[in-house]
């Protein structure tokens, strides 16, 4: 059964080659978004996106698209990559469409976290999830801290897309299964 999660206005479901679009390809041409992802600001071709979709197997490497249900608009991506040990997972999520980066939309999208966490921590039994965040992404860093993620390390890495020796800070956060369970218990009592 394909992995999918939903709220009243959003659906998170597996992406396919049929979801490839010029609009999706334009997301990384946005300098603000590309800098938050530490990638080169450029339009991504349909062929590149198709090859990207093909890299995911739906089990060890999962690629989900975030869709706004009332309009059907493809708004963002969620990826998960299972570690070689099979006990940890790396998560990445971003909202590519600027129109869906508003406060109300982001709060509802964050509502998916309990279902996603339940799938990965309870159903699949992962011990921990990790996320890496560019130091300039202050909103995501603040969100992770309020959502019980713990900061585990920081590093200076080369800034992608530039020929110079520029570097950026990247922070790695970890959410253990126990912290996830504690968070969900706390929010259910609120």
GROMACS .gro file of C-alpha atoms in nm:
model
  190
    1UNK     CA    1   0.000   0.000   0.000
    2UNK     CA    2   0.151   0.338  -0.099
    3UNK     CA    3   0.254   0.564   0.186
    4UNK     CA    4   0.035   0.872   0.219
    5UNK     CA    5  -0.075   1.115   0.489
    6UNK     CA    6  -0.328   1.395   0.485
    7UNK     CA    7  -0.482   1.687   0.668
    8UNK     CA    8  -0.793   1.881   0.573
    9UNK     CA    9  -0.608   2.079   0.304
   10UNK     CA   10  -0.286   1.887   0.233
   11UNK     CA   11  -0.192   1.545   0.099
   12UNK     CA   12   0.155   1.393   0.129
   13UNK     CA   13   0.185   1.106  -0.119
   14UNK     CA   14   0.445   0.929  -0.334
   15UNK     CA   15   0.568   1.129  -0.631
   16UNK     CA   16   0.577   0.974  -0.975
   17UNK     CA   17   0.712   1.078  -1.312
   18UNK     CA   18   0.362   1.211  -1.389
   19UNK     CA   19   0.417   1.479  -1.122
   20UNK     CA   20   0.722   1.624  -1.299
   21UNK     CA   21   0.644   1.978  -1.412
   22UNK     CA   22   0.812   2.301  -1.516
   23UNK     CA   23   0.667   2.462  -1.206
   24UNK     CA   24   0.847   2.208  -0.984
   25UNK     CA   25   1.162   2.264  -1.189
   26UNK     CA   26   1.144   2.637  -1.116
   27UNK     CA   27   1.150   2.599  -0.737
   28UNK     CA   28   1.530   2.591  -0.710
   29UNK     CA   29   1.560   2.892  -0.939
   30UNK     CA   30   1.433   3.092  -0.639
   31UNK     CA   31   1.757   3.226  -0.480
   32UNK     CA   32   1.601   3.237  -0.132
   33UNK     CA   33   1.491   2.872  -0.142
   34UNK     CA   34   1.810   2.746  -0.305
   35UNK     CA   35   2.021   2.921  -0.038
   36UNK     CA   36   1.819   2.755   0.240
   37UNK     CA   37   1.889   2.419   0.074
   38UNK     CA   38   2.254   2.503   0.000
   39UNK     CA   39   2.219   2.433  -0.368
   40UNK     CA   40   2.283   2.623  -0.687
   41UNK     CA   41   2.000   2.857  -0.788
   42UNK     CA   42   1.887   2.722  -1.125
   43UNK     CA   43   1.594   2.582  -1.315
   44UNK     CA   44   1.586   2.200  -1.296
   45UNK     CA   45   1.484   2.032  -1.622
   46UNK     CA   46   1.206   1.774  -1.656
   47UNK     CA   47   1.467   1.512  -1.747
   48UNK     CA   48   1.660   1.586  -1.425
   49UNK     CA   49   1.343   1.567  -1.216
   50UNK     CA   50   1.242   1.238  -1.380
   51UNK     CA   51   1.587   1.095  -1.300
   52UNK     CA   52   1.551   1.225  -0.943
   53UNK     CA   53   1.213   1.051  -0.899
   54UNK     CA   54   1.365   0.728  -1.032
   55UNK     CA   55   1.631   0.729  -0.754
   56UNK     CA   56   1.367   0.650  -0.490
   57UNK     CA   57   1.249   0.294  -0.422
   58UNK     CA   58   0.960   0.368  -0.183
   59UNK     CA   59   1.123   0.172   0.101
   60UNK     CA   60   1.485   0.266   0.182
   61UNK     CA   61   1.453   0.590  -0.014
   62UNK     CA   62   1.110   0.753  -0.005
   63UNK     CA   63   1.003   1.059  -0.206
   64UNK     CA   64   0.668   1.215  -0.121
   65UNK     CA   65   0.506   1.519  -0.273
   66UNK     CA   66   0.306   1.769  -0.071
   67UNK     CA   67  -0.014   1.872  -0.251
   68UNK     CA   68  -0.270   2.138  -0.166
   69UNK     CA   69  -0.595   1.940  -0.191
   70UNK     CA   70  -0.838   2.224  -0.279
   71UNK     CA   71  -0.630   2.330  -0.581
   72UNK     CA   72  -0.430   2.013  -0.656
   73UNK     CA   73  -0.113   2.226  -0.656
   74UNK     CA   74   0.217   2.049  -0.592
   75UNK     CA   75   0.354   2.257  -0.304
   76UNK     CA   76   0.661   2.073  -0.171
   77UNK     CA   77   0.867   1.759  -0.111
   78UNK     CA   78   0.945   1.520   0.170
   79UNK     CA   79   1.227   1.265   0.147
   80UNK     CA   80   1.345   0.996   0.382
   81UNK     CA   81   1.662   0.792   0.348
   82UNK     CA   82   1.719   0.488   0.570
   83UNK     CA   83   2.066   0.439   0.719
   84UNK     CA   84   2.277   0.134   0.635
   85UNK     CA   85   2.199  -0.002   0.983
   86UNK     CA   86   1.827   0.024   0.911
   87UNK     CA   87   1.766   0.188   1.250
   88UNK     CA   88   1.786   0.558   1.160
   89UNK     CA   89   1.635   0.777   0.892
   90UNK     CA   90   1.730   1.113   0.741
   91UNK     CA   91   1.433   1.340   0.669
   92UNK     CA   92   1.421   1.643   0.445
   93UNK     CA   93   1.118   1.855   0.370
   94UNK     CA   94   1.070   2.182   0.193
   95UNK     CA   95   0.787   2.393   0.061
   96UNK     CA   96   0.879   2.489  -0.294
   97UNK     CA   97   0.574   2.701  -0.374
   98UNK     CA   98   0.598   3.041  -0.206
   99UNK     CA   99   0.218   3.069  -0.178
  100UNK     CA  100   0.211   2.776   0.068
  101UNK     CA  101   0.483   2.909   0.299
  102UNK     CA  102   0.228   3.117   0.492
  103UNK     CA  103   0.176   3.068   0.866
  104UNK     CA  104  -0.163   2.895   0.844
  105UNK     CA  105  -0.043   2.652   0.577
  106UNK     CA  106   0.276   2.573   0.765
  107UNK     CA  107   0.085   2.505   1.087
  108UNK     CA  108  -0.144   2.261   0.908
  109UNK     CA  109   0.147   2.096   0.727
  110UNK     CA  110   0.321   2.051   1.062
  111UNK     CA  111   0.011   1.861   1.168
  112UNK     CA  112   0.135   1.577   0.947
  113UNK     CA  113   0.429   1.522   1.182
  114UNK     CA  114   0.238   1.292   1.420
  115UNK     CA  115   0.131   1.060   1.136
  116UNK     CA  116   0.473   1.063   0.972
  117UNK     CA  117   0.639   1.000   1.309
  118UNK     CA  118   0.399   0.718   1.390
  119UNK     CA  119   0.480   0.550   1.059
  120UNK     CA  120   0.857   0.573   1.096
  121UNK     CA  121   0.897   0.533   1.473
  122UNK     CA  122   0.614   0.295   1.559
  123UNK     CA  123   0.527   0.100   1.245
  124UNK     CA  124   0.879   0.079   1.102
  125UNK     CA  125   1.061   0.087   1.437
  126UNK     CA  126   1.330   0.346   1.367
  127UNK     CA  127   1.535   0.457   1.667
  128UNK     CA  128   1.599   0.812   1.546
  129UNK     CA  129   1.540   1.060   1.266
  130UNK     CA  130   1.794   1.321   1.156
  131UNK     CA  131   1.760   1.649   0.969
  132UNK     CA  132   2.025   1.891   0.845
  133UNK     CA  133   1.948   2.260   0.816
  134UNK     CA  134   2.139   2.552   0.669
  135UNK     CA  135   2.231   2.800   0.940
  136UNK     CA  136   2.045   3.076   0.757
  137UNK     CA  137   1.715   2.883   0.784
  138UNK     CA  138   1.622   3.039   1.117
  139UNK     CA  139   1.253   2.947   1.094
  140UNK     CA  140   1.326   2.576   1.049
  141UNK     CA  141   1.585   2.576   1.327
  142UNK     CA  142   1.334   2.740   1.563
  143UNK     CA  143   1.067   2.489   1.460
  144UNK     CA  144   1.293   2.188   1.519
  145UNK     CA  145   1.384   2.313   1.865
  146UNK     CA  146   1.019   2.362   1.965
  147UNK     CA  147   0.932   2.019   1.819
  148UNK     CA  148   1.170   1.835   2.057
  149UNK     CA  149   1.455   1.782   1.809
  150UNK     CA  150   1.795   1.804   1.973
  151UNK     CA  151   2.090   1.979   1.812
  152UNK     CA  152   2.374   1.725   1.775
  153UNK     CA  153   2.641   1.905   1.574
  154UNK     CA  154   2.729   2.192   1.343
  155UNK     CA  155   2.978   2.216   1.060
  156UNK     CA  156   3.106   2.466   0.807
  157UNK     CA  157   3.056   2.335   0.454
  158UNK     CA  158   3.125   2.482   0.110
  159UNK     CA  159   2.841   2.693  -0.025
  160UNK     CA  160   2.719   2.519  -0.338
  161UNK     CA  161   2.671   2.702  -0.663
  162UNK     CA  162   2.954   2.948  -0.613
  163UNK     CA  163   3.309   2.941  -0.747
  164UNK     CA  164   3.448   3.117  -0.442
  165UNK     CA  165   3.564   2.969  -0.113
  166UNK     CA  166   3.244   3.074   0.065
  167UNK     CA  167   3.115   2.846   0.340
  168UNK     CA  168   2.792   2.819   0.536
  169UNK     CA  169   2.694   2.669   0.869
  170UNK     CA  170   2.492   2.348   0.860
  171UNK     CA  171   2.326   2.217   1.176
  172UNK     CA  172   2.227   1.856   1.233
  173UNK     CA  173   1.929   1.776   1.453
  174UNK     CA  174   1.810   1.442   1.592
  175UNK     CA  175   1.468   1.323   1.706
  176UNK     CA  176   1.482   0.994   1.897
  177UNK     CA  177   1.184   0.761   1.918
  178UNK     CA  178   1.155   0.841   2.289
  179UNK     CA  179   1.157   1.217   2.230
  180UNK     CA  180   0.893   1.169   1.959
  181UNK     CA  181   0.674   0.969   2.202
  182UNK     CA  182   0.728   1.228   2.479
  183UNK     CA  183   0.635   1.509   2.239
  184UNK     CA  184   0.318   1.337   2.117
  185UNK     CA  185   0.215   1.257   2.474
  186UNK     CA  186   0.271   1.619   2.578
  187UNK     CA  187   0.075   1.758   2.282
  188UNK     CA  188  -0.213   1.514   2.338
  189UNK     CA  189  -0.247   1.640   2.697
  190UNK     CA  190  -0.249   2.006   2.594
   0.00000   0.00000   0.00000
